[in-house]
mmCIF file of C-alpha atoms in Angstrom:
data_model
loop_
_atom_site.group_PDB
_atom_site.id
_atom_site.type_symbol
_atom_site.label_atom_id
_atom_site.label_comp_id
_atom_site.label_asym_id
_atom_site.label_seq_id
_atom_site.Cartn_x
_atom_site.Cartn_y
_atom_site.Cartn_z
ATOM 1 C CA UNK A 1 105.922 112.830 52.659
ATOM 2 C CA UNK A 2 109.796 113.433 52.547
ATOM 3 C CA UNK A 3 110.797 116.938 54.158
ATOM 4 C CA UNK A 4 113.656 117.946 51.898
ATOM 5 C CA UNK A 5 116.172 121.293 52.540
ATOM 6 C CA UNK A 6 113.903 122.619 54.813
ATOM 7 C CA UNK A 7 110.350 121.861 53.957
ATOM 8 C CA UNK A 8 108.290 118.737 52.752
ATOM 9 C CA UNK A 9 107.050 117.794 49.602
ATOM 10 C CA UNK A 10 104.712 115.937 48.001
ATOM 11 C CA UNK A 11 105.601 113.465 44.893
ATOM 12 C CA UNK A 12 103.725 115.941 42.557
ATOM 13 C CA UNK A 13 105.510 118.778 44.075
ATOM 14 C CA UNK A 14 109.034 117.015 44.280
ATOM 15 C CA UNK A 15 108.559 115.476 40.623
ATOM 16 C CA UNK A 16 107.976 118.623 39.128
ATOM 17 C CA UNK A 17 111.668 120.229 40.562
ATOM 18 C CA UNK A 18 113.114 116.368 39.152
ATOM 19 C CA UNK A 19 113.881 114.750 35.696
ATOM 20 C CA UNK A 20 114.034 111.959 37.916
ATOM 21 C CA UNK A 21 113.956 111.272 41.510
ATOM 22 C CA UNK A 22 117.662 109.874 40.913
ATOM 23 C CA UNK A 23 118.815 113.510 41.003
ATOM 24 C CA UNK A 24 118.049 113.521 44.618
ATOM 25 C CA UNK A 25 117.817 110.125 45.768
ATOM 26 C CA UNK A 26 119.155 106.688 44.666
ATOM 27 C CA UNK A 27 119.909 103.456 44.885
ATOM 28 C CA UNK A 28 122.584 101.894 42.567
ATOM 29 C CA UNK A 29 124.225 98.398 41.893
ATOM 30 C CA UNK A 30 127.473 98.258 41.568
ATOM 31 C CA UNK A 31 130.770 96.154 41.428
ATOM 32 C CA UNK A 32 133.963 96.391 43.349
ATOM 33 C CA UNK A 33 137.463 96.310 41.348
ATOM 34 C CA UNK A 34 140.462 95.392 42.167
ATOM 35 C CA UNK A 35 142.915 93.616 45.398
ATOM 36 C CA UNK A 36 140.747 91.394 47.766
ATOM 37 C CA UNK A 37 137.593 93.186 46.353
ATOM 38 C CA UNK A 38 137.515 91.997 43.336
ATOM 39 C CA UNK A 39 133.901 90.868 42.199
ATOM 40 C CA UNK A 40 132.134 91.905 44.870
ATOM 41 C CA UNK A 41 128.417 93.249 44.340
ATOM 42 C CA UNK A 42 127.395 96.645 46.675
ATOM 43 C CA UNK A 43 124.658 98.824 46.240
ATOM 44 C CA UNK A 44 124.654 102.574 47.111
ATOM 45 C CA UNK A 45 122.150 104.012 48.789
ATOM 46 C CA UNK A 46 121.296 107.604 48.889
ATOM 47 C CA UNK A 47 118.246 109.132 50.939
ATOM 48 C CA UNK A 48 119.154 113.189 50.205
ATOM 49 C CA UNK A 49 119.786 114.443 53.072
ATOM 50 C CA UNK A 50 123.379 113.534 52.727
ATOM 51 C CA UNK A 51 122.230 110.107 54.346
ATOM 52 C CA UNK A 52 124.513 107.524 52.327
ATOM 53 C CA UNK A 53 125.932 104.032 52.767
ATOM 54 C CA UNK A 54 126.811 100.530 50.614
ATOM 55 C CA UNK A 55 125.329 97.729 50.821
ATOM 56 C CA UNK A 56 127.495 94.106 50.182
ATOM 57 C CA UNK A 57 125.329 91.515 48.851
ATOM 58 C CA UNK A 58 128.337 89.043 48.137
ATOM 59 C CA UNK A 59 128.980 89.471 52.360
ATOM 60 C CA UNK A 60 125.915 88.796 54.132
ATOM 61 C CA UNK A 61 124.315 92.021 53.111
ATOM 62 C CA UNK A 62 126.267 94.162 55.635
ATOM 63 C CA UNK A 63 126.438 97.369 55.203
ATOM 64 C CA UNK A 64 130.274 98.879 54.004
ATOM 65 C CA UNK A 65 131.059 102.286 54.307
ATOM 66 C CA UNK A 66 128.789 105.194 55.960
ATOM 67 C CA UNK A 67 127.885 108.504 56.121
ATOM 68 C CA UNK A 68 126.362 112.175 57.459
ATOM 69 C CA UNK A 69 126.694 114.816 54.833
ATOM 70 C CA UNK A 70 130.713 113.769 54.130
ATOM 71 C CA UNK A 71 131.659 112.905 57.029
ATOM 72 C CA UNK A 72 131.833 109.355 58.212
ATOM 73 C CA UNK A 73 129.676 107.764 60.230
ATOM 74 C CA UNK A 74 131.378 103.792 60.670
ATOM 75 C CA UNK A 75 135.502 102.329 61.115
ATOM 76 C CA UNK A 76 137.460 101.447 58.318
ATOM 77 C CA UNK A 77 139.836 98.446 58.937
ATOM 78 C CA UNK A 78 142.879 97.836 56.542
ATOM 79 C CA UNK A 79 140.664 94.569 55.594
ATOM 80 C CA UNK A 80 139.601 96.381 52.903
ATOM 81 C CA UNK A 81 135.845 94.964 52.024
ATOM 82 C CA UNK A 82 136.921 91.284 50.382
ATOM 83 C CA UNK A 83 135.156 89.074 48.382
ATOM 84 C CA UNK A 84 134.191 86.209 50.530
ATOM 85 C CA UNK A 85 136.195 83.786 48.653
ATOM 86 C CA UNK A 86 139.104 85.837 50.349
ATOM 87 C CA UNK A 87 136.987 84.372 54.474
ATOM 88 C CA UNK A 88 139.409 82.560 56.232
ATOM 89 C CA UNK A 89 136.721 80.305 58.728
ATOM 90 C CA UNK A 90 139.017 78.604 61.440
ATOM 91 C CA UNK A 91 139.866 80.288 64.564
ATOM 92 C CA UNK A 92 140.839 83.480 64.399
ATOM 93 C CA UNK A 93 140.627 83.592 61.030
ATOM 94 C CA UNK A 94 137.043 86.223 60.308
ATOM 95 C CA UNK A 95 139.600 88.810 61.698
ATOM 96 C CA UNK A 96 140.984 89.583 58.140
ATOM 97 C CA UNK A 97 137.987 89.238 56.474
ATOM 98 C CA UNK A 98 136.835 92.220 59.403
ATOM 99 C CA UNK A 99 136.577 95.804 57.128
ATOM 100 C CA UNK A 100 134.424 97.531 59.872
ATOM 101 C CA UNK A 101 131.726 98.900 58.362
ATOM 102 C CA UNK A 102 128.678 101.002 59.728
ATOM 103 C CA UNK A 103 127.105 96.398 60.070
ATOM 104 C CA UNK A 104 128.374 92.613 60.495
ATOM 105 C CA UNK A 105 126.592 90.129 61.440
ATOM 106 C CA UNK A 106 127.511 87.492 63.195
ATOM 107 C CA UNK A 107 125.714 84.100 63.420
ATOM 108 C CA UNK A 108 123.243 83.284 62.991
ATOM 109 C CA UNK A 109 123.916 79.285 64.753
ATOM 110 C CA UNK A 110 126.995 80.919 66.522
ATOM 111 C CA UNK A 111 128.983 84.027 67.489
ATOM 112 C CA UNK A 112 131.493 85.469 69.543
ATOM 113 C CA UNK A 113 135.015 83.410 70.675
ATOM 114 C CA UNK A 114 136.960 81.018 68.455
ATOM 115 C CA UNK A 115 136.047 76.877 70.505
ATOM 116 C CA UNK A 116 135.007 73.679 70.432
ATOM 117 C CA UNK A 117 131.973 72.545 71.021
ATOM 118 C CA UNK A 118 130.905 68.767 70.948
ATOM 119 C CA UNK A 119 132.404 68.183 67.284
ATOM 120 C CA UNK A 120 132.363 70.873 65.113
ATOM 121 C CA UNK A 121 135.413 73.871 65.289
ATOM 122 C CA UNK A 122 133.984 76.720 65.221
ATOM 123 C CA UNK A 123 135.526 79.588 64.032
ATOM 124 C CA UNK A 124 134.949 83.439 65.386
ATOM 125 C CA UNK A 125 131.747 85.207 64.475
ATOM 126 C CA UNK A 126 130.026 82.335 62.383
ATOM 127 C CA UNK A 127 129.833 82.397 59.270
ATOM 128 C CA UNK A 128 127.223 84.590 58.133
ATOM 129 C CA UNK A 129 129.320 87.781 57.075
ATOM 130 C CA UNK A 130 130.605 85.628 54.577
ATOM 131 C CA UNK A 131 127.524 84.674 52.836
ATOM 132 C CA UNK A 132 127.353 85.976 49.447
ATOM 133 C CA UNK A 133 123.409 86.561 49.472
ATOM 134 C CA UNK A 134 121.154 85.097 46.766
ATOM 135 C CA UNK A 135 117.117 86.432 45.055
ATOM 136 C CA UNK A 136 118.845 89.480 45.102
ATOM 137 C CA UNK A 137 116.484 92.839 44.560
ATOM 138 C CA UNK A 138 117.241 96.070 45.279
ATOM 139 C CA UNK A 139 114.635 99.288 44.466
ATOM 140 C CA UNK A 140 113.616 102.546 44.824
ATOM 141 C CA UNK A 141 109.653 103.660 44.405
ATOM 142 C CA UNK A 142 106.516 105.755 45.193
ATOM 143 C CA UNK A 143 104.549 104.249 48.006
ATOM 144 C CA UNK A 144 102.014 107.484 48.112
ATOM 145 C CA UNK A 145 103.966 110.226 48.952
ATOM 146 C CA UNK A 146 107.357 108.027 50.680
ATOM 147 C CA UNK A 147 110.196 107.028 48.397
ATOM 148 C CA UNK A 148 111.615 103.811 49.227
ATOM 149 C CA UNK A 149 115.020 102.363 48.585
ATOM 150 C CA UNK A 150 115.664 98.813 49.603
ATOM 151 C CA UNK A 151 117.379 95.578 49.131
ATOM 152 C CA UNK A 152 116.625 92.488 49.951
ATOM 153 C CA UNK A 153 118.068 89.200 49.531
ATOM 154 C CA UNK A 154 118.326 85.771 51.372
ATOM 155 C CA UNK A 155 121.493 83.719 52.489
ATOM 156 C CA UNK A 156 121.319 80.104 53.760
ATOM 157 C CA UNK A 157 123.569 78.074 56.373
ATOM 158 C CA UNK A 158 123.413 74.403 56.069
ATOM 159 C CA UNK A 159 125.391 71.441 56.049
ATOM 160 C CA UNK A 160 124.938 67.575 54.976
ATOM 161 C CA UNK A 161 124.321 65.865 57.937
ATOM 162 C CA UNK A 162 123.431 69.241 59.996
ATOM 163 C CA UNK A 163 121.793 72.276 60.156
ATOM 164 C CA UNK A 164 119.656 74.277 57.063
ATOM 165 C CA UNK A 165 118.853 77.389 58.112
ATOM 166 C CA UNK A 166 117.877 80.223 55.905
ATOM 167 C CA UNK A 167 117.286 84.080 56.684
ATOM 168 C CA UNK A 168 115.680 86.561 54.477
ATOM 169 C CA UNK A 169 116.908 90.270 54.928
ATOM 170 C CA UNK A 170 115.036 93.873 53.946
ATOM 171 C CA UNK A 171 117.643 96.980 53.791
ATOM 172 C CA UNK A 172 115.078 99.531 53.870
ATOM 173 C CA UNK A 173 115.588 103.625 54.080
ATOM 174 C CA UNK A 174 113.742 106.535 53.169
ATOM 175 C CA UNK A 175 114.098 109.807 50.693
ATOM 176 C CA UNK A 176 114.187 112.519 53.111
ATOM 177 C CA UNK A 177 115.495 110.829 56.638
ATOM 178 C CA UNK A 178 119.251 109.655 57.542
ATOM 179 C CA UNK A 179 118.139 106.097 58.753
ATOM 180 C CA UNK A 180 118.183 103.044 57.652
ATOM 181 C CA UNK A 181 116.204 99.821 58.816
ATOM 182 C CA UNK A 182 117.790 95.857 58.225
ATOM 183 C CA UNK A 183 114.702 93.541 58.909
ATOM 184 C CA UNK A 184 115.775 89.965 59.367
ATOM 185 C CA UNK A 185 113.421 86.022 59.455
ATOM 186 C CA UNK A 186 115.761 83.378 60.410
ATOM 187 C CA UNK A 187 113.683 80.352 59.700
ATOM 188 C CA UNK A 188 115.098 76.616 60.363
ATOM 189 C CA UNK A 189 114.327 74.327 57.474
ATOM 190 C CA UNK A 190 116.340 71.306 58.593
ATOM 191 C CA UNK A 191 113.947 68.871 60.698
ATOM 192 C CA UNK A 192 116.417 69.208 64.193
ATOM 193 C CA UNK A 193 116.375 71.831 66.930
ATOM 194 C CA UNK A 194 119.258 74.235 65.520
ATOM 195 C CA UNK A 195 120.866 76.685 67.900
ATOM 196 C CA UNK A 196 120.895 80.525 67.326
ATOM 197 C CA UNK A 197 122.958 83.523 67.955
ATOM 198 C CA UNK A 198 122.825 86.577 66.473
ATOM 199 C CA UNK A 199 124.646 89.419 67.142
ATOM 200 C CA UNK A 200 124.562 93.274 65.622
ATOM 201 C CA UNK A 201 127.578 94.288 65.526
ATOM 202 C CA UNK A 202 127.265 98.268 64.597
ATOM 203 C CA UNK A 203 130.871 99.869 64.358
ATOM 204 C CA UNK A 204 131.225 103.308 65.350
ATOM 205 C CA UNK A 205 134.148 104.931 64.535
ATOM 206 C CA UNK A 206 135.750 109.181 63.166
ATOM 207 C CA UNK A 207 134.809 110.727 63.179
ATOM 208 C CA UNK A 208 131.538 110.788 65.826
ATOM 209 C CA UNK A 209 134.146 108.439 68.357
ATOM 210 C CA UNK A 210 136.711 111.271 69.141
ATOM 211 C CA UNK A 211 137.882 112.678 72.426
ATOM 212 C CA UNK A 212 134.892 113.740 73.869
ATOM 213 C CA UNK A 213 131.758 111.805 72.700
ATOM 214 C CA UNK A 214 130.236 109.330 74.950
ATOM 215 C CA UNK A 215 128.122 107.293 74.592
ATOM 216 C CA UNK A 216 124.658 107.275 75.710
ATOM 217 C CA UNK A 217 122.658 104.058 76.562
ATOM 218 C CA UNK A 218 119.718 103.519 79.271
ATOM 219 C CA UNK A 219 121.800 100.879 80.929
ATOM 220 C CA UNK A 220 121.011 99.891 84.640
ATOM 221 C CA UNK A 221 124.099 98.018 84.885
ATOM 222 C CA UNK A 222 127.422 97.903 82.400
ATOM 223 C CA UNK A 223 129.372 93.973 83.680
ATOM 224 C CA UNK A 224 132.659 93.958 82.136
ATOM 225 C CA UNK A 225 133.752 90.910 80.025
ATOM 226 C CA UNK A 226 137.317 90.327 82.326
ATOM 227 C CA UNK A 227 140.358 91.575 83.784
ATOM 228 C CA UNK A 228 140.986 94.637 80.923
ATOM 229 C CA UNK A 229 137.261 95.930 81.157
ATOM 230 C CA UNK A 230 137.728 96.224 85.023
ATOM 231 C CA UNK A 231 139.839 98.704 84.859
ATOM 232 C CA UNK A 232 138.971 101.667 83.711
ATOM 233 C CA UNK A 233 134.702 100.694 84.579
ATOM 234 C CA UNK A 234 133.495 103.238 85.493
ATOM 235 C CA UNK A 235 134.293 104.960 82.960
ATOM 236 C CA UNK A 236 132.734 102.836 79.688
ATOM 237 C CA UNK A 237 130.625 105.275 78.792
ATOM 238 C CA UNK A 238 133.445 108.138 77.867
ATOM 239 C CA UNK A 239 135.418 108.127 74.550
ATOM 240 C CA UNK A 240 139.451 108.841 75.248
ATOM 241 C CA UNK A 241 142.020 110.297 72.371
ATOM 242 C CA UNK A 242 143.518 107.129 70.098
ATOM 243 C CA UNK A 243 145.929 105.730 73.021
ATOM 244 C CA UNK A 244 148.931 103.611 72.694
ATOM 245 C CA UNK A 245 148.736 99.819 73.980
ATOM 246 C CA UNK A 246 144.957 100.364 74.339
ATOM 247 C CA UNK A 247 144.084 97.012 75.141
ATOM 248 C CA UNK A 248 140.359 96.541 73.873
ATOM 249 C CA UNK A 249 137.136 96.132 76.274
ATOM 250 C CA UNK A 250 133.575 94.724 76.195
ATOM 251 C CA UNK A 251 130.913 95.355 78.667
ATOM 252 C CA UNK A 252 127.868 93.175 78.786
ATOM 253 C CA UNK A 253 124.255 95.521 79.497
ATOM 254 C CA UNK A 254 121.675 94.979 81.515
ATOM 255 C CA UNK A 255 119.178 97.711 79.334
ATOM 256 C CA UNK A 256 115.842 99.668 80.013
ATOM 257 C CA UNK A 257 113.500 99.925 77.817
ATOM 258 C CA UNK A 258 111.342 102.062 76.583
ATOM 259 C CA UNK A 259 108.041 101.656 77.108
ATOM 260 C CA UNK A 260 107.339 100.824 73.054
ATOM 261 C CA UNK A 261 109.883 97.898 74.207
ATOM 262 C CA UNK A 262 112.731 99.600 71.938
ATOM 263 C CA UNK A 263 115.928 100.117 73.453
ATOM 264 C CA UNK A 264 118.006 103.082 71.723
ATOM 265 C CA UNK A 265 121.908 103.322 72.779
ATOM 266 C CA UNK A 266 124.238 105.996 70.914
ATOM 267 C CA UNK A 267 126.809 107.305 69.995
ATOM 268 C CA UNK A 268 127.157 111.410 71.207
ATOM 269 C CA UNK A 269 129.928 113.678 70.050
ATOM 270 C CA UNK A 270 128.316 117.590 70.981
ATOM 271 C CA UNK A 271 131.590 118.538 69.459
ATOM 272 C CA UNK A 272 132.355 117.325 66.341
ATOM 273 C CA UNK A 273 132.385 119.906 63.186
ATOM 274 C CA UNK A 274 132.690 122.823 64.752
ATOM 275 C CA UNK A 275 130.557 122.316 67.808
ATOM 276 C CA UNK A 276 127.813 121.305 65.491
ATOM 277 C CA UNK A 277 127.696 117.810 66.928
ATOM 278 C CA UNK A 278 127.353 114.468 65.425
ATOM 279 C CA UNK A 279 125.609 111.107 66.424
ATOM 280 C CA UNK A 280 124.924 107.678 65.768
ATOM 281 C CA UNK A 281 122.428 105.799 67.533
ATOM 282 C CA UNK A 282 120.736 101.546 67.136
ATOM 283 C CA UNK A 283 117.432 100.988 67.988
ATOM 284 C CA UNK A 284 115.865 97.982 68.173
ATOM 285 C CA UNK A 285 113.732 95.393 70.597
ATOM 286 C CA UNK A 286 114.316 94.385 74.052
ATOM 287 C CA UNK A 287 112.555 90.916 73.084
ATOM 288 C CA UNK A 288 114.226 90.261 69.811
ATOM 289 C CA UNK A 289 117.449 91.464 70.813
ATOM 290 C CA UNK A 290 117.044 90.326 74.923
ATOM 291 C CA UNK A 291 120.998 91.128 75.143
ATOM 292 C CA UNK A 292 123.830 94.408 74.481
ATOM 293 C CA UNK A 293 127.834 93.975 73.760
ATOM 294 C CA UNK A 294 129.504 97.195 74.277
ATOM 295 C CA UNK A 295 133.127 97.304 72.173
ATOM 296 C CA UNK A 296 135.771 99.376 73.106
ATOM 297 C CA UNK A 297 138.214 99.607 71.523
ATOM 298 C CA UNK A 298 140.732 102.901 71.844
ATOM 299 C CA UNK A 299 143.824 101.688 70.045
ATOM 300 C CA UNK A 300 146.150 103.652 67.105
ATOM 301 C CA UNK A 301 144.427 102.949 63.979
ATOM 302 C CA UNK A 302 142.156 100.530 65.794
ATOM 303 C CA UNK A 303 139.844 103.084 66.874
ATOM 304 C CA UNK A 304 136.374 102.239 67.252
ATOM 305 C CA UNK A 305 133.403 101.793 69.074
ATOM 306 C CA UNK A 306 131.042 98.995 68.446
ATOM 307 C CA UNK A 307 127.340 98.666 69.931
ATOM 308 C CA UNK A 308 125.714 95.350 69.817
ATOM 309 C CA UNK A 309 122.747 94.085 70.292
ATOM 310 C CA UNK A 310 122.482 90.104 70.677
ATOM 311 C CA UNK A 311 121.316 87.282 72.073
ATOM 312 C CA UNK A 312 124.214 85.719 73.884
ATOM 313 C CA UNK A 313 126.864 86.989 74.759
ATOM 314 C CA UNK A 314 130.193 86.732 72.886
ATOM 315 C CA UNK A 315 132.288 83.823 75.411
ATOM 316 C CA UNK A 316 131.439 81.019 73.002
ATOM 317 C CA UNK A 317 129.115 78.636 72.454
ATOM 318 C CA UNK A 318 129.259 76.244 75.251
ATOM 319 C CA UNK A 319 130.195 78.845 77.291
ATOM 320 C CA UNK A 320 126.422 80.297 76.826
ATOM 321 C CA UNK A 321 124.850 77.058 76.631
ATOM 322 C CA UNK A 322 126.702 76.330 80.327
ATOM 323 C CA UNK A 323 124.730 79.090 81.141
ATOM 324 C CA UNK A 324 121.012 78.573 79.762
ATOM 325 C CA UNK A 325 121.409 81.283 77.629
ATOM 326 C CA UNK A 326 121.348 79.847 74.518
ATOM 327 C CA UNK A 327 118.496 79.863 71.834
ATOM 328 C CA UNK A 328 117.256 76.640 69.951
ATOM 329 C CA UNK A 329 114.919 77.022 67.216
ATOM 330 C CA UNK A 330 112.875 73.807 66.394
ATOM 331 C CA UNK A 331 112.141 72.503 63.334
ATOM 332 C CA UNK A 332 109.695 74.861 60.641
ATOM 333 C CA UNK A 333 110.645 78.076 63.290
ATOM 334 C CA UNK A 334 110.826 81.144 62.616
ATOM 335 C CA UNK A 335 112.598 84.211 64.308
ATOM 336 C CA UNK A 336 112.489 88.021 63.347
ATOM 337 C CA UNK A 337 114.055 90.659 63.886
ATOM 338 C CA UNK A 338 114.051 94.374 63.113
ATOM 339 C CA UNK A 339 117.026 97.188 63.518
ATOM 340 C CA UNK A 340 117.169 100.700 63.000
ATOM 341 C CA UNK A 341 120.309 102.675 62.805
ATOM 342 C CA UNK A 342 120.517 106.391 62.229
ATOM 343 C CA UNK A 343 122.809 109.124 62.678
ATOM 344 C CA UNK A 344 121.900 113.170 63.465
ATOM 345 C CA UNK A 345 124.055 116.295 63.081
ATOM 346 C CA UNK A 346 122.944 119.499 65.440
ATOM 347 C CA UNK A 347 122.272 120.514 68.609
ATOM 348 C CA UNK A 348 118.713 120.301 68.109
ATOM 349 C CA UNK A 349 118.815 116.568 66.594
ATOM 350 C CA UNK A 350 121.828 115.987 69.278
ATOM 351 C CA UNK A 351 119.290 116.029 72.407
ATOM 352 C CA UNK A 352 116.115 114.590 70.224
ATOM 353 C CA UNK A 353 119.014 111.201 70.270
ATOM 354 C CA UNK A 354 120.072 111.520 73.668
ATOM 355 C CA UNK A 355 116.836 111.655 74.979
ATOM 356 C CA UNK A 356 115.700 108.545 72.936
ATOM 357 C CA UNK A 357 119.025 106.579 74.046
ATOM 358 C CA UNK A 358 118.166 107.854 77.966
ATOM 359 C CA UNK A 359 114.334 105.911 77.230
ATOM 360 C CA UNK A 360 112.323 109.296 77.196
ATOM 361 C CA UNK A 361 110.321 109.072 74.451
#
């Protein structure tokens, strides 16, 4: 039953107040126009709480813009939501179409640093985030007294004489809530084992990322990736203001899960909006995504915190294989992932997010 404007409504009670539910919440398909975005399909969501986001079926069903009551939640780069035809897979070319956005999925066969793995030259972060979805379907429907907004589709990474992996994705949100849930199923359709690396690159930006905000997570250890991250590593959870000459820092976290097996990590800014506060969190199942990378970039213009649950680190596929972290999908094998991203405003809501991020149910 949706809770809106200070009270809860049954389906019939709410329908008595509106001509159509789209007056309050909706899923709307459109197509972007102009420049590098021209021709890219998009699906816009509104949940009735001021929580809004855009899904890009042409870009792996990733999530672009997102906001709560007009306050942006996601960092947005200068690259815009480029049509996948402009993707440059070699080396660091992925960065030329990295629009930031609330979610940039990395994988499914590899992610992380560019590398050469055997006879394969692998660019940054894999292809899935620049792969167009097929069988795309969006809907908004009553399920009892819950109004469910959704989009789903299917993605495939395949090459003749090589890997053949498919991913089915469903993104769902509900009327009266300020959260979304991503459910992915990855399946090896081929007849040989396939390497499998997944990373959910959740990119948070101003105004939730601002001086005085902090990262809250049940971290038992934050291991710096390199010398840049080692410098100031004791402040991995502190958000500074935009800093000239800042060099990105990555930390590999060992997380403590809650009693239900989930991990929640958040950026909490109690000073946002005159002290009302703003928080964004990501929650995932540790059994599915046992590792976690924090991307902290406090540079001018590139001012972002990445919260990134994953099943492998970002050092490149050969490094992951040598370290024993590289997972393999056997022929016909499926892996399922569930990731929740939500936002909250107001002191009481922020307190709830902090308790979740500290592992307290």
